[in-house]
Coordinates of C-alpha atoms and ligand atoms in Angstrom, one line a residue:
X1 CA -13.1 18.0 -7.5
X2 CA -12.0 19.1 -3.8
X3 CA -10.3 15.7 -2.5
X4 CA -11.0 16.3 1.2
X5 CA -7.9 15.4 3.4
X6 CA -7.0 12.3 4.9
X7 CA -6.7 13.7 8.0
X8 CA -9.8 15.6 8.0
X9 CA -12.1 12.4 7.0
X10 CA -9.9 10.6 10.7
X11 CA -10.8 13.4 12.8
X12 CA -14.1 13.5 11.7
X13 CA -15.0 10.5 12.2
X14 CA -13.0 10.4 15.4
X15 CA -15.5 13.2 16.7
X16 CA -19.0 12.3 15.5
X17 CA -21.2 10.0 16.6
X18 CA -22.5 7.2 14.7
X19 CA -25.3 6.4 17.1
X20 CA -26.7 10.2 16.6
X21 CA -26.1 9.7 12.7
X22 CA -28.3 6.5 12.2
X23 CA -30.8 7.3 14.5
X24 CA -31.7 9.7 12.1
X25 CA -32.4 6.8 9.7
X26 CA -33.0 4.5 12.3
X27 CA -35.2 3.8 15.6
X28 CA -32.8 1.9 18.0
X29 CA -32.4 0.4 20.8
X30 CA -29.6 -1.0 23.1
X31 CA -28.2 -4.1 22.8
X32 CA -25.9 -4.7 25.5
X33 CA -23.0 -2.9 26.5
X34 CA -22.6 0.4 24.7
X35 CA -24.0 -1.6 21.4
X36 CA -27.6 -0.2 19.7
X37 CA -29.8 -2.1 17.6
X38 CA -33.1 -1.6 14.9
X39 CA -34.5 -3.0 12.4
X40 CA -32.5 -2.7 9.4
X41 CA -32.4 0.1 6.5
X42 CA -31.1 -2.1 4.2
X43 CA -33.2 -5.2 3.8
X44 CA -36.4 -5.3 4.5
X45 CA -37.1 -7.4 8.7
X46 CA -39.3 -7.7 11.1
X47 CA -37.3 -8.1 13.8
X48 CA -34.0 -6.1 14.3
X49 CA -30.5 -7.3 13.2
X50 CA -29.1 -3.8 12.1
X51 CA -26.3 -3.6 14.9
X52 CA -24.2 0.0 15.4
X53 CA -20.9 0.1 17.7
X54 CA -20.8 3.8 18.6
X55 CA -17.3 3.5 20.1
X56 CA -15.8 1.9 17.4
X57 CA -17.7 4.0 15.1
X58 CA -19.0 0.4 13.0
X59 CA -22.8 -0.6 12.1
X60 CA -23.6 -4.1 10.9
X61 CA -26.4 -6.0 9.9
X62 CA -26.1 -9.6 10.6
X63 CA -29.0 -10.4 8.7
X64 CA -27.9 -9.3 5.3
X65 CA -23.9 -8.1 5.8
X66 CA -23.9 -4.7 5.3
X67 CA -21.5 -3.4 7.6
X68 CA -19.3 -0.2 7.2
X69 CA -18.9 3.4 8.9
X70 CA -20.9 6.7 9.8
X71 CA -19.7 7.9 6.0
X72 CA -20.8 4.8 4.0
X73 CA -23.6 4.7 6.5
X74 CA -24.0 8.4 4.7
X75 CA -23.6 7.3 1.4
X76 CA -25.6 4.5 0.9
X77 CA -28.6 5.9 3.2
X78 CA -28.6 9.1 1.1
X79 CA -27.1 7.9 -2.6
X80 CA -24.5 10.6 -2.0
X81 CA -20.6 10.6 -3.1
X82 CA -17.6 9.9 -0.9
X83 CA -17.2 13.8 -0.7
X84 CA -20.9 14.9 -0.3
X85 CA -21.6 13.0 2.5
X86 CA -18.1 13.9 4.5
X87 CA -19.5 17.4 3.4
X88 CA -23.5 17.2 4.5
X89 CA -21.7 15.3 7.7
X90 CA -19.6 18.1 8.7
X91 CA -21.9 20.4 7.9
X92 CA -24.5 18.3 10.6
X93 CA -22.2 18.3 13.5
X94 CA -20.1 21.4 12.5
X95 CA -17.0 20.1 12.0
X96 CA -15.1 21.8 9.6
X97 CA -14.1 20.4 6.8
X98 CA -9.7 20.5 5.2
X99 CA -9.4 20.0 1.0
X100 CA -5.7 18.9 -0.3
X101 CA -3.9 22.1 -1.7
X102 CA -5.0 23.2 -5.2
X103 CA -8.2 21.1 -5.2
X104 CA -10.7 23.1 -3.8
X105 CA -11.5 25.6 -0.7
X106 CA -8.7 26.1 1.5
X107 CA -9.7 28.5 3.7
X108 CA -7.3 31.7 4.1
X109 CA -6.5 30.4 7.9
X110 CA -5.7 27.3 7.0
X111 CA -3.1 28.5 3.9
X112 CA -1.2 30.2 6.5
X113 CA -0.9 28.1 8.3
X114 CA -0.2 25.7 5.4
X115 CA 2.6 28.7 4.3
X116 CA 3.9 28.2 8.2
X117 CA 4.5 25.1 8.1
X118 CA 6.0 25.1 5.2
X119 CA 8.8 27.5 6.3
X120 CA 8.7 25.5 9.8
X121 CA 11.0 22.7 8.3
X122 CA 12.7 24.8 5.8
X123 CA 14.7 26.3 9.1
X124 CA 14.1 23.0 10.3
X125 CA 16.3 20.9 7.6
X126 CA 18.7 24.1 7.6
X127 CA 19.3 23.5 11.9
X128 CA 19.5 19.6 11.0
X129 CA 22.3 20.2 7.9
X130 CA 24.1 22.4 10.4
X131 CA 23.4 19.8 13.0
X132 CA 25.7 17.5 9.7
X133 CA 28.5 19.4 9.8
X134 CA 29.5 20.5 12.8
X135 CA 32.8 20.0 14.2
X136 CA 31.3 18.5 17.6
X137 CA 30.9 14.6 18.4
X138 CA 27.9 14.7 16.5
X139 CA 28.8 16.3 13.4
X140 CA 32.1 13.4 13.7
X141 CA 29.6 10.4 14.2
X142 CA 27.3 11.2 10.8
X143 CA 29.3 12.5 8.4
X144 CA 31.4 8.9 9.0
X145 CA 28.1 7.9 8.9
X146 CA 27.0 9.4 5.5
X147 CA 30.5 8.5 4.0
X148 CA 31.8 5.1 5.7
X149 CA 28.7 2.9 6.0
X150 CA 26.3 3.7 3.1
X151 CA 30.1 5.2 0.8
X152 CA 28.2 8.3 -0.7
X153 CA 30.3 11.7 -0.7
X154 CA 30.2 14.7 1.0
X155 CA 28.6 16.7 -2.1
X156 CA 25.9 15.2 -1.9
X157 CA 24.8 15.7 2.1
X158 CA 25.1 19.4 1.2
X159 CA 22.8 19.3 -2.3
X160 CA 20.0 17.3 -0.3
X161 CA 20.3 19.3 2.8
X162 CA 21.1 15.4 4.8
X163 CA 21.2 16.5 8.5
X164 CA 21.5 15.3 12.0
X165 CA 20.1 14.2 14.9
X166 CA 21.9 13.8 18.6
X167 CA 20.1 12.2 20.9
X168 CA 18.2 14.7 22.3
X169 CA 17.4 16.0 19.2
X170 CA 19.6 19.0 18.4
X171 CA 17.8 21.7 20.5
X172 CA 15.2 22.2 17.1
X173 CA 12.3 23.4 20.0
X174 CA 14.2 25.8 21.2
X175 CA 15.8 26.9 18.0
X176 CA 12.2 26.5 16.6
X177 CA 10.9 28.5 19.5
X178 CA 13.1 30.8 18.9
X179 CA 11.8 31.5 15.2
X180 CA 8.3 32.3 17.3
X181 CA 6.0 29.4 14.9
X182 CA 2.4 29.9 16.1
X183 CA 1.9 27.1 18.3
X184 CA -0.1 25.6 15.6
X185 CA 2.6 25.6 13.5
X186 CA 4.4 23.5 16.1
X187 CA 1.7 21.5 16.9
X188 CA 1.2 20.2 13.6
X189 CA 3.9 19.7 12.2
X190 CA 4.2 16.5 12.9
X191 CA 8.2 16.9 14.2
X192 CA 7.5 16.3 17.7
X193 CA 5.6 14.6 20.3
X194 CA 3.7 17.6 22.2
X195 CA 2.2 16.7 25.7
X196 CA -1.4 18.8 26.2
X197 CA -0.4 21.4 28.2
X198 CA -2.1 25.1 28.0
X199 CA 1.0 26.9 27.5
X200 CA 3.3 25.6 24.5
X201 CA 6.5 25.6 26.6
X202 CA 10.4 23.9 25.8
X203 CA 10.2 20.9 27.9
X204 CA 6.1 20.2 26.3
X205 CA 7.8 19.8 23.1
X206 CA 9.6 15.9 23.0
X207 CA 11.3 15.9 19.7
X208 CA 10.2 12.5 17.7
X209 CA 13.1 12.2 16.2
X210 CA 16.5 11.1 17.8
X211 CA 20.0 9.8 16.6
X212 CA 19.0 9.3 13.8
X213 CA 20.2 10.8 10.3
X214 CA 17.4 13.4 8.6
X215 CA 16.4 13.1 4.7
X216 CA 14.1 16.0 4.3
X217 CA 11.2 15.2 1.9
X218 CA 10.8 17.5 -0.9
X219 CA 7.1 18.0 -2.6
X220 CA 7.1 18.1 -6.6
X221 CA 7.4 21.9 -5.9
X222 CA 10.8 21.2 -3.4
X223 CA 8.9 22.7 -0.7
X224 CA 10.8 20.1 2.6
X225 CA 7.7 18.5 3.8
X226 CA 8.2 15.7 6.4
X227 CA 11.5 14.0 7.1
X228 CA 12.2 10.4 6.6
X229 CA 14.6 9.9 9.5
X230 CA 17.1 6.0 9.6
X231 CA 18.1 4.6 12.1
X232 CA 21.9 4.6 13.3
X233 CA 24.3 3.4 16.7
X234 CA 23.0 6.8 17.9
X235 CA 20.0 5.9 17.9
X236 CA 18.5 6.0 21.8
X237 CA 16.9 3.2 23.7
X238 CA 13.9 5.5 24.6
X239 CA 13.1 6.0 21.2
X240 CA 9.2 5.0 21.1
X241 CA 10.4 3.4 17.8
X242 CA 13.9 2.2 18.1
X243 CA 13.2 -0.9 16.1
X244 CA 12.4 1.0 13.1
X245 CA 15.0 2.0 10.8
X246 CA 12.7 3.9 9.3
X247 CA 10.3 6.6 10.4
X248 CA 8.7 9.5 8.1
X249 CA 7.2 11.9 9.6
X250 CA 2.6 11.9 10.5
X251 CA 1.1 13.3 8.2
X252 CA 0.3 17.3 8.5
X253 CA -1.6 19.1 6.6
X254 CA 1.3 19.7 4.1
X255 CA 1.8 16.3 4.3
X256 CA 0.0 13.5 2.8
X257 CA 2.9 10.5 2.6
X258 CA 0.7 9.0 -0.8
X259 CA 0.6 11.7 -2.9
X260 CA 4.4 12.3 -2.4
X261 CA 7.6 11.0 -5.0
X262 CA 10.8 11.1 -3.2
X263 CA 13.3 13.4 -5.7
X264 CA 10.0 14.5 -7.7
X265 CA 10.5 18.0 -7.8
X266 CA 14.1 17.4 -9.1
X267 CA 14.1 14.8 -11.4
X268 CA 10.4 16.1 -12.9
X269 CA 13.1 18.2 -14.6
X270 CA 15.2 16.0 -15.8
X271 CA 13.1 13.6 -17.8
X272 CA 12.9 13.2 -21.5
X273 CA 13.0 11.7 -24.8
X274 CA 15.0 9.2 -23.4
X275 CA 15.4 9.7 -20.3
X276 CA 12.1 7.9 -18.0
X277 CA 11.5 8.3 -14.5
X278 CA 13.5 4.8 -12.7
X279 CA 11.2 3.8 -9.9
X280 CA 13.6 2.6 -6.8
X281 CA 12.4 1.1 -3.8
X282 CA 13.7 4.3 -0.7
X283 CA 14.9 7.3 -1.1
X284 CA 18.5 6.5 -0.1
X285 CA 18.9 4.8 -3.8
X286 CA 17.1 7.9 -5.1
X287 CA 20.3 9.4 -3.6
X288 CA 22.5 6.9 -4.6
X289 CA 21.1 7.0 -8.4
X290 CA 22.1 11.2 -8.1
X291 CA 25.8 10.6 -6.8
X292 CA 26.4 8.5 -9.6
X293 CA 24.5 10.7 -12.7
X294 CA 21.3 9.4 -12.7
X295 CA 18.9 12.1 -12.1
X296 CA 15.6 10.3 -13.0
X297 CA 15.2 8.1 -9.4
X298 CA 12.0 8.4 -7.7
X299 CA 10.5 6.3 -4.3
X300 CA 7.9 6.1 -2.7
X301 CA 7.3 7.2 1.5
X302 CA 8.5 3.4 2.5
X303 CA 5.5 2.6 1.6
X304 CA 4.1 1.3 -1.2
X305 CA 3.3 2.9 -4.5
X306 CA 0.3 4.8 -4.9
X307 CA -2.4 5.1 -7.9
X308 CA -2.4 9.3 -7.5
X309 CA 1.4 8.8 -7.2
X310 CA 1.3 7.6 -10.0
X311 CA -0.9 9.5 -12.2
X312 CA 1.2 12.8 -10.7
X313 CA 4.7 10.9 -12.4
X314 CA 2.2 10.3 -15.5
X315 CA 1.9 14.8 -15.8
X316 CA 5.0 15.1 -16.2
X317 CA 6.4 11.9 -17.9
X318 CA 4.2 8.8 -19.8
X319 CA 7.5 6.4 -19.4
X320 CA 8.9 4.7 -16.4
X321 CA 11.2 2.3 -15.6
X322 CA 11.3 0.1 -12.5
X323 CA 12.8 -1.6 -9.6
X324 CA 11.9 -3.9 -8.0
X325 CA 13.3 -7.6 -5.9
X326 CA 13.1 -10.1 -8.0
X327 CA 12.5 -12.1 -5.2
X328 CA 8.9 -13.1 -4.7
X329 CA 7.3 -10.2 -2.3
X330 CA 9.0 -8.0 -4.9
X331 CA 7.4 -9.8 -7.7
X332 CA 4.0 -9.1 -5.4
X333 CA 5.1 -5.4 -5.5
X334 CA 5.4 -5.1 -8.9
X335 CA 2.2 -7.2 -9.8
X336 CA -0.1 -5.0 -7.1
X337 CA 2.2 -2.0 -9.1
X338 CA 1.7 -2.7 -12.9
X339 CA -2.2 -2.6 -13.1
X340 CA -2.2 0.9 -11.4
X341 CA 0.4 2.0 -14.2
X342 CA -1.4 1.1 -16.7
X343 CA -4.9 2.9 -15.5
X344 CA -2.9 6.0 -14.8
X345 CA -1.4 5.8 -18.3
X346 CA 2.5 5.0 -17.4
X347 CA 4.6 2.1 -20.2
X348 CA 6.3 0.2 -18.0
X349 CA 9.4 -1.4 -18.1
X350 CA 11.2 -4.2 -15.3
X351 CA 14.6 -4.0 -14.7
X352 CA 15.7 -7.8 -13.9
X353 CA 19.2 -9.7 -13.7
X354 CA 19.6 -13.0 -14.4
X355 CA 20.3 -15.0 -12.0
X356 CA 20.1 -13.0 -9.1
X357 CA 18.2 -13.0 -6.0
X358 CA 18.1 -9.7 -5.4
X359 CA 18.7 -6.3 -7.7
X360 CA 19.3 -3.5 -5.5
X361 CA 20.4 -0.3 -7.5
X362 CA 22.5 1.1 -4.6
X363 CA 25.0 -1.6 -4.2
X364 CA 24.8 -2.2 -8.4
X365 CA 25.8 2.0 -9.2
X366 CA 27.5 1.8 -5.9
X367 CA 30.2 -1.4 -7.0
X368 CA 29.6 -0.2 -11.0
X369 CA 28.4 3.1 -11.8
X370 CA 26.3 4.8 -14.4
X371 CA 27.6 1.5 -17.2
X372 CA 25.5 -0.8 -14.9
X373 CA 22.3 1.6 -15.6
X374 CA 23.1 1.0 -19.6
X375 CA 23.4 -2.7 -18.3
X376 CA 20.0 -3.4 -16.3
X377 CA 18.5 -1.2 -19.1
X378 CA 18.7 -3.7 -22.7
X379 CA 17.9 -6.4 -20.3
X380 CA 14.8 -4.8 -19.4
X381 CA 11.4 -6.2 -20.1
X382 CA 8.2 -4.6 -21.1
X383 CA 4.9 -5.1 -18.5
X384 CA 3.4 -7.9 -20.1
X385 CA 6.7 -9.8 -20.6
X386 CA 7.3 -9.0 -17.2
X387 CA 3.5 -10.7 -16.3
X388 CA 3.6 -13.4 -18.2
X389 CA 7.2 -14.7 -16.8
X390 CA 5.2 -14.4 -13.0
X391 CA 2.4 -16.0 -14.3
X392 CA 4.6 -18.9 -16.2
X393 CA 8.4 -18.8 -16.1
X394 CA 9.1 -20.9 -19.0
X395 CA 6.0 -21.3 -21.3
X396 CA 8.0 -22.9 -24.2
X397 CA 8.7 -26.1 -21.8
X398 CA 4.5 -25.6 -20.3
X399 CA 1.4 -27.0 -21.2
X400 CA -1.7 -25.3 -23.2
X401 CA -3.6 -25.7 -19.9
X402 CA -1.0 -23.4 -17.9
X403 CA -0.4 -21.1 -20.6
X404 CA -3.4 -20.1 -21.1
X405 CA -4.1 -19.8 -17.6
X406 CA -1.1 -17.7 -17.5
X407 CA -3.2 -15.6 -19.7
X408 CA -6.2 -15.4 -17.6
X409 CA -3.9 -14.0 -14.9
X410 CA -2.1 -11.7 -17.4
X411 CA -6.2 -10.6 -18.9
X412 CA -6.4 -9.0 -15.0
X413 CA -3.2 -6.4 -14.8
X414 CA -4.5 -5.3 -18.9
X415 CA -8.2 -5.0 -17.8
X416 CA -6.8 -1.9 -15.8
X417 CA -5.8 -0.3 -19.3
X418 CA -8.3 2.6 -19.5
X419 CA -7.3 3.1 -23.6
X420 CA -8.8 0.2 -26.0
X421 CA -5.8 0.5 -28.3
X422 CA -3.6 -0.2 -25.6
X423 CA -5.0 -3.3 -24.4
X424 CA -5.3 -4.4 -27.9
X425 CA -1.6 -4.1 -28.1
X426 CA -1.0 -6.0 -24.7
X427 CA -3.9 -8.9 -25.5
X428 CA -1.3 -9.1 -28.4
X429 CA 2.1 -9.1 -26.9
X430 CA 1.0 -11.6 -23.9
X431 CA -0.4 -14.0 -27.3
X432 CA 3.2 -14.0 -28.7
X433 CA 4.5 -14.4 -24.9
X434 CA 3.2 -17.1 -23.9
X435 CA 3.0 -18.8 -27.5
X436 CA -0.8 -19.1 -27.9
X437 CA -2.5 -18.1 -30.9
X438 CA -4.0 -14.5 -31.8
X439 CA -7.7 -14.6 -32.3
X440 CA -7.8 -17.0 -30.0
X441 CA -6.5 -15.1 -26.6
X442 CA -8.8 -11.9 -28.2
X443 CA -12.2 -14.0 -28.0
X444 CA -10.6 -14.8 -23.8
X445 CA -10.2 -11.4 -23.0
X446 CA -13.5 -10.2 -24.8
X447 CA -15.0 -12.6 -22.5
X448 CA -12.7 -12.3 -19.3
X449 CA -14.6 -8.7 -20.2
X450 CA -17.9 -9.9 -19.5
X451 CA -17.0 -12.0 -17.2
X452 CA -16.2 -9.2 -15.1
X453 CA -18.2 -6.5 -15.5
X454 CA -21.1 -9.3 -14.5
X455 CA -19.3 -10.2 -11.7
X456 CA -17.3 -7.2 -10.7
X457 CA -18.3 -4.9 -7.6
X458 CA -21.6 -2.9 -8.5
X459 CA -24.1 -0.2 -6.0
X460 CA -26.6 -2.5 -5.6
X461 CA -29.5 -0.3 -6.0
X462 CA -33.0 -0.5 -2.8
X463 CA -35.2 -3.4 -4.9
X464 CA -32.0 -5.4 -5.8
X465 CA -30.6 -5.1 -1.6
X466 CA -34.4 -5.7 -0.4
X467 CA -35.0 -8.9 -3.0
X468 CA -35.6 -12.1 -1.4
X469 CA -31.9 -14.5 -2.1
X470 CA -32.0 -18.2 -3.6
X471 CA -31.2 -19.8 -0.7
X472 CA -31.5 -19.1 3.4
X473 CA -34.2 -16.8 5.2
X474 CA -36.8 -14.6 3.0
X475 CA -35.5 -11.3 2.8
X476 CA -31.8 -12.0 3.4
X477 CA -29.3 -11.8 0.7
X478 CA -27.1 -14.8 0.3
X479 CA -24.0 -13.8 1.2
X480 CA -20.5 -14.9 -0.6
X481 CA -19.1 -18.2 1.2
X482 CA -16.1 -17.4 3.4
X483 CA -12.3 -18.1 2.3
X484 CA -9.2 -19.1 3.7
X485 CA -8.3 -15.5 2.7
X486 CA -11.8 -13.8 4.4
X487 CA -10.0 -16.0 7.5
X488 CA -6.8 -15.4 7.5
X489 CA -7.9 -11.5 7.1
X490 CA -9.8 -11.7 10.2
X491 CA -6.6 -13.1 12.1
X492 CA -4.5 -10.1 10.9
X493 CA -6.6 -7.9 11.8
X494 CA -7.6 -9.0 15.6
X495 CA -3.9 -11.1 16.3
X496 CA -1.8 -7.5 14.9
X497 CA 1.1 -10.0 15.7
X498 CA 0.2 -12.8 13.0
X499 CA 0.6 -10.3 10.2
X500 CA 4.2 -10.6 10.1
X501 CA 4.8 -14.3 10.3
X502 CA 1.8 -15.1 7.9
X503 CA 3.3 -12.5 5.3
X504 CA 6.9 -14.9 4.8
X505 CA 4.0 -17.6 4.6
X506 CA 2.2 -17.1 2.5
X507 CA 3.2 -17.4 -1.4
X508 CA 1.8 -14.6 -3.6
X509 CA 0.6 -16.8 -5.9
X510 CA -1.7 -19.4 -3.3
X511 CA -3.6 -16.1 -3.0
X512 CA -7.1 -15.5 -5.0
X513 CA -6.9 -11.5 -6.4
X514 CA -9.6 -11.3 -8.3
X515 CA -11.6 -8.4 -8.6
X516 CA -14.5 -9.9 -7.4
X517 CA -12.9 -11.2 -4.7
X518 CA -11.7 -8.6 -2.4
X519 CA -10.9 -10.2 1.0
X520 CA -7.9 -11.6 -1.0
X521 CA -6.4 -8.3 -2.6
X522 CA -7.1 -7.3 0.8
X523 CA -4.7 -9.9 2.3
X524 CA -2.9 -9.3 -0.7
X525 CA -1.6 -5.9 0.5
X526 CA -1.6 -6.5 3.6
X527 CA 0.6 -9.1 4.2
X528 CA 2.6 -6.5 2.2
X529 CA 2.0 -3.6 4.8
X530 CA 3.4 -6.5 7.3
X531 CA 6.1 -7.4 5.1
X532 CA 7.9 -4.2 4.7
X533 CA 7.3 -3.2 8.1
X534 CA 4.4 0.1 7.2
X535 CA 1.8 -1.8 8.9
X536 CA -0.7 1.6 9.9
X537 CA -2.3 -0.6 12.9
X538 CA -6.3 -1.9 12.7
X539 CA -7.5 2.0 13.5
X540 CA -5.2 3.2 10.7
X541 CA -6.3 1.6 7.6
X542 CA -7.9 4.4 5.7
X543 CA -5.1 4.8 3.6
X544 CA -5.5 1.1 2.6
X545 CA -8.8 1.0 1.2
X546 CA -9.1 1.6 -2.2
X547 CA -13.3 1.0 -2.3
X548 CA -16.3 0.9 -0.7
X549 CA -16.6 -2.8 -0.9
X550 CA -13.5 -3.0 0.7
X551 CA -14.4 0.1 3.6
X552 CA -17.4 -2.8 4.5
X553 CA -15.4 -5.6 4.7
X554 CA -12.9 -4.6 7.5
X555 CA -16.0 -2.9 9.2
X556 CA -17.3 -6.3 8.7
X557 CA -14.4 -8.1 10.2
X558 CA -13.6 -5.5 13.0
X559 CA -17.3 -4.9 14.3
X560 CA -17.1 -8.5 16.6
X561 CA -13.9 -10.0 17.7
X562 CA -13.6 -13.9 17.3
X563 CA -13.2 -15.7 19.5
X564 CA -10.5 -18.4 19.3
X565 CA -8.9 -19.9 21.3
X566 CA -5.2 -20.5 19.3
X567 CA -5.0 -18.3 17.0
X568 CA -1.5 -19.9 15.8
X569 CA -3.4 -23.1 15.0
X570 CA -6.0 -21.1 13.3
X571 CA -3.8 -19.8 11.0
X572 CA -1.9 -22.6 9.9
X573 CA -5.5 -24.1 9.3
X574 CA -5.9 -21.9 6.2
X575 CA -2.4 -21.3 5.5
X576 CA -2.7 -24.9 4.8
X577 CA -5.8 -24.6 2.7
X578 CA -4.4 -22.4 0.5
X579 CA -1.6 -24.3 -0.3
X580 CA -3.6 -26.8 -1.4
X581 CA -5.6 -24.7 -3.4
X582 CA -3.0 -23.4 -5.4
X583 CA -1.0 -27.2 -6.1
X584 CA -3.2 -29.9 -5.7
X585 CA -5.3 -29.0 -9.2
X586 CA -2.4 -29.2 -10.6
X587 CA -1.4 -32.1 -9.1
X588 CA -5.0 -34.4 -10.4
X589 CA -4.2 -32.8 -13.6
X590 CA -0.5 -34.8 -13.4
X591 CA -1.6 -37.9 -12.5
X592 CA -4.2 -37.7 -15.2
X593 CA -2.1 -37.0 -17.7
X594 CA 0.2 -40.2 -16.4
X595 CA -2.2 -42.2 -16.1
X596 CA -3.4 -41.8 -20.1
X597 CA -0.3 -40.7 -21.5
X598 CA -1.0 -40.1 -25.2
X599 CA -4.0 -37.8 -24.5
X600 CA -1.8 -34.3 -23.9
X601 CA 1.0 -34.0 -26.9
X602 CA 2.2 -31.9 -24.7
X603 CA 3.9 -33.6 -21.7
X604 CA 7.1 -35.1 -21.3
X605 CA 6.6 -37.7 -18.8
X606 CA 9.8 -37.2 -17.3
X607 CA 9.3 -33.7 -16.6
X608 CA 5.6 -34.6 -14.9
X609 CA 7.3 -36.9 -12.6
X610 CA 9.5 -34.1 -12.1
X611 CA 7.1 -31.7 -11.2
X612 CA 4.6 -34.5 -9.7
X613 CA 7.5 -35.4 -7.2
X614 CA 8.6 -32.1 -6.0
X615 CA 5.0 -30.6 -5.5
X616 CA 3.8 -34.0 -3.2
X617 CA 7.6 -32.8 -1.6
X618 CA 5.5 -29.0 -1.1
X619 CA 2.9 -29.9 0.1
X620 CA 4.1 -33.0 2.6
X621 CA 6.2 -29.8 4.7
X622 CA 4.6 -29.6 7.5
X623 CA 2.1 -25.7 8.2
X624 CA 4.1 -24.0 10.6
X625 CA 3.8 -21.0 11.6
X626 CA 6.8 -19.0 13.6
X627 CA 6.1 -16.0 15.8
X628 CA 8.2 -14.8 18.0
X629 CA 6.1 -13.5 20.7
Ligands
ZN1 ZN1 -29.8 -6.1 6.7

């Protein structure tokens, strides 16, 4: 099945006017500004409530709530899959569709452009490595940065062709022009910001990476396809990304960051029985592992890990051991990762360090070498152990009610696994960890699956979309009520500067991320991006949206700019609601147990009193969002 490039999808959406596509199906009239409206094709109505904003590229029906972009419009009205819809639009509007290599039919011109960009990166990596080795001021600075600040041996720099750029870009543009790379390759390689000149001269090539340590990124075949650039003292003030510690190449015809894992080209040749992949957070962590002899370490490209990366991994070896920070953010990332890993069929183990707030593989291996690996391995947790602990840290002390609820949250993870056999084994393991009876756990899991099937995302049929709903006017299907997650998601999209402070203020277990709650899942994911400074900006969310439901919700939220006087206040109210929803039910439960001391044999009054005062304390703390702006 051919896979269309994300860059091509983005391009298509920019070039095709949504109004031209919709007007083949719906008669559109002016609706103020550049907006248009007409009768909704998705539900039955007599007065038009279907709005199209061609500037933003979104449609939204204020009657039934259906919203989306040009691709979802064609999918839904013509009953096509994603790829077919993109191809149909491309054909209609004369846009050439580009496919990922090895997945379909890229044209010969395209293949040669890709080859040229591979060659260009090889030349660039060599040139920048020579700059790193040079006897001049730049070389001297970067070598000492490497050996003294990062504490890596020089041999590792040579092995991985670590490079350097001075504040002017180390003359890379001139080198590449001399090597006669085509204008198109120079424009598309991602190493330069280019003025849209008619002729490409040296002056038009502004280097993207200046004053940074350059780490070449190779695809799984070992070809350099991009760079990650580490900020240093030499990074100049006028670098547009001055504050970013790491800057990656943008996506190019040869680089899709969600499809690539750093060091996979080498690690895949070393993995085997007893030598699983080791997943670390960043490229330098992976290099640290390599330098102490742990050669199976891999890292995502500065973003959270994606499903396609895990599928790629599974191709080579089914076992992966993971370093995630043991703080709340790390747990959040781990719990997002786990269902994807199970779905890909990977066997996962988690490294944790008792008592350590942060399990930093860089520091750990730097100080203690390979011996530390054997040690963390002995204390590693299985996937289910990890998920159970995240839900209830100390099952021996928890009430049966709490343990049953914890199991429910782990069932969500288990449901992602495709294999029935694996699921059954996981449920049995969870019952053991949470001290529940195994047959009861099996029954609970089966009924969880049934509920999931009933409430899970489904494709509405024509008759369903037109059926009158239980409430609301005739022909107006009911919309789910907005939740605090919904409001916070809206804020993140329209007041992006609130994203980072929110990511610090919200604890991951406050957010409802159940499969039916699209807003919660998205909020959780977006906060992760804000937290790690990888938020791509609200106009570039395609790579973060995984399902049609998610796309529709974001389209709907982006469609209308909310009129909010004080967004910080609204954010704080949302936070307060999340916190109350997370903590108050437990508080009520405790009060009940304290009022009926003999009803629940599980509970010891002293620990209940302690828990109550802790919950009361947490609920009393005023919600204050610290914004820098
Ligand atoms: Zn409608």
